[in-house]
C-alpha atoms as one frame of an Amber mdcrd trajectory, in Angstrom:
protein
 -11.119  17.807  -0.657 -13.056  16.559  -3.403 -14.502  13.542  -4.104 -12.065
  10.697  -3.010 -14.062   8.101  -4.813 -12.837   8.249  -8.494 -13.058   6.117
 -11.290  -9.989   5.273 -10.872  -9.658   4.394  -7.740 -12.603   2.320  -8.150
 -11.159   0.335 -11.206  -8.124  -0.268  -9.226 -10.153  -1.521  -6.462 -12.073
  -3.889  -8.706  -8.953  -5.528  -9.755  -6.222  -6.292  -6.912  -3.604  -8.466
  -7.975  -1.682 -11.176  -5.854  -5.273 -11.694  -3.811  -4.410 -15.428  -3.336
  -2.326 -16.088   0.321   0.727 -17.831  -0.395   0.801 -21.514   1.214   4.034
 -21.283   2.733   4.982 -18.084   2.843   8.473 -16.812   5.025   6.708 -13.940
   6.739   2.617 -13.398   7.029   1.682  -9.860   8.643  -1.583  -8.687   9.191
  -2.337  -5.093  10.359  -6.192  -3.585  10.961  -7.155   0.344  10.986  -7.935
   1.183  14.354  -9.908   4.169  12.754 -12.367   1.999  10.329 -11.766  -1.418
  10.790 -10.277  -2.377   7.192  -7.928  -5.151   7.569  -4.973  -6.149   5.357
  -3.015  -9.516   5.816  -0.217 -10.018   3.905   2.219 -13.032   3.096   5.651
 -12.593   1.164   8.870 -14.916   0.789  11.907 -13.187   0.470  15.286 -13.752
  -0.953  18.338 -12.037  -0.509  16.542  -9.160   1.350  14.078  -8.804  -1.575
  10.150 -10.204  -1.615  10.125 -13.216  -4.419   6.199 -14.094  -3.569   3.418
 -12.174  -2.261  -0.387 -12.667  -1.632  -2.717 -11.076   0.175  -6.542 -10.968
   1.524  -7.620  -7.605   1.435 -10.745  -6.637   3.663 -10.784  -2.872   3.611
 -12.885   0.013   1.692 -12.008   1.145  -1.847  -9.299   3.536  -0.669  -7.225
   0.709   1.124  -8.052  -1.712  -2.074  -7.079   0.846  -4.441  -3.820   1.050
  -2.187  -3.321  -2.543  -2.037  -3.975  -2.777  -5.808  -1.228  -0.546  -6.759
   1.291  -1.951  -4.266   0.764  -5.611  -5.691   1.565  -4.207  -8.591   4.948
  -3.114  -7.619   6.069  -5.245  -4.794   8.079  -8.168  -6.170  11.301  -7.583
  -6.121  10.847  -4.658  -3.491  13.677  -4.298  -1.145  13.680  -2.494   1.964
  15.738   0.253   0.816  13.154   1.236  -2.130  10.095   0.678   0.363  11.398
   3.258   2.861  11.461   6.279   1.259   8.475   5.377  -1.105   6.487   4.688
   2.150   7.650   8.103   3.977   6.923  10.105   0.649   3.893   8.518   0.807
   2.646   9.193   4.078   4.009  12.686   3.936   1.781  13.036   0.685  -1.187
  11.844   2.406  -0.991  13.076   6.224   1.073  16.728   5.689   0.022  17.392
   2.175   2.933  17.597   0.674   4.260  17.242  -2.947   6.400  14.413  -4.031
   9.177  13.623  -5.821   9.048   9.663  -6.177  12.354   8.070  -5.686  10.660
   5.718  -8.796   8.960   6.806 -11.022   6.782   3.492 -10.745   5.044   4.765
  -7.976   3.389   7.570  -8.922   0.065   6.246  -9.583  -0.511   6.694  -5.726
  -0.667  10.317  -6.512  -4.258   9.103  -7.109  -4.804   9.737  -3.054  -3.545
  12.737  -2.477  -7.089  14.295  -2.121  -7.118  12.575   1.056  -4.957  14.675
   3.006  -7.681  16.354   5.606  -9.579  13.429   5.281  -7.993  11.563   8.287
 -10.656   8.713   8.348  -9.030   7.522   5.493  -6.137   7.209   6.986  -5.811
   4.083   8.423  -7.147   2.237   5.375  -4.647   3.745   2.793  -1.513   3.310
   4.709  -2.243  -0.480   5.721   0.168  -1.471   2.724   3.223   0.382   3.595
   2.221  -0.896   7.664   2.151  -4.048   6.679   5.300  -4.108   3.965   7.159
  -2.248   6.845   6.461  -5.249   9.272   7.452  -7.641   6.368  11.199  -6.581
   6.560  11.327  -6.224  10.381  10.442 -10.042  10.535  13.379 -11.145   8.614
């Protein structure tokens, strides 16, 4: 499995972007890992099926920061149709070990995690972003 806790995970989780909650945001989801406790709330505004604002509090172990990090990176102007199959080759990545072909090429930097197939207390904590993005675009 190796060791999950790289350098670069840590360096993303030392610098999230979009950590401020918007103050009137269109949709606010939070979601918590039943399996260790991290917690992720989330606030976007959409327009036009598309997220135009985002912010978020992040309370979750270097894995889910990392996660969160990456995604904030990425997720204005994220439509539901690009979040779907980025979130299912995701979890497929992470949960059956499987390789990826990234619909964008963007998102490859979550490659980072795929050590943590096997390591399902990790679980929970990475996939909080895709829960809670997932919930975004059900609300709307």
């Amino acid at each position: 499995m190796g060791d999950i806790y790289t350098k670069k995970i840590l360096e993303l989780a030392a610098n999230i972007p979009l950590e401020e909650r918007l103050a009137n945001p269109d949709v606010t989801v939070s979601k918590t890992s039943k399996i260790c406790g991290s917690r992720l709330t989330v606030d976007a505004c959409l327009k036009n099926g598309s997220i135009t604002a985002f912010g978020q509090d992040v309370k979750a172990c270097a894995i889910g920061q990392a996660c969160a990090s990456i995604v904030a990176r990425h997720v204005v102007g994220l439509s539901q149709a690009e979040l779907l199959p980025v979130a299912d080759a995701f979890e497929a990545m992470i949960k059956e070990g499987k390789d990826v072909i990234w619909p964008n090429e963007k998102w490859r930097d979550l490659e980072i995690f795929k050590d943590l197939h096997g390591n399902t207390s990790r679980y929970g904590s990475v996939m909080l972003s895709f829960e809670c993005l997932k919930e975004v675009f059900k609300s709307v």
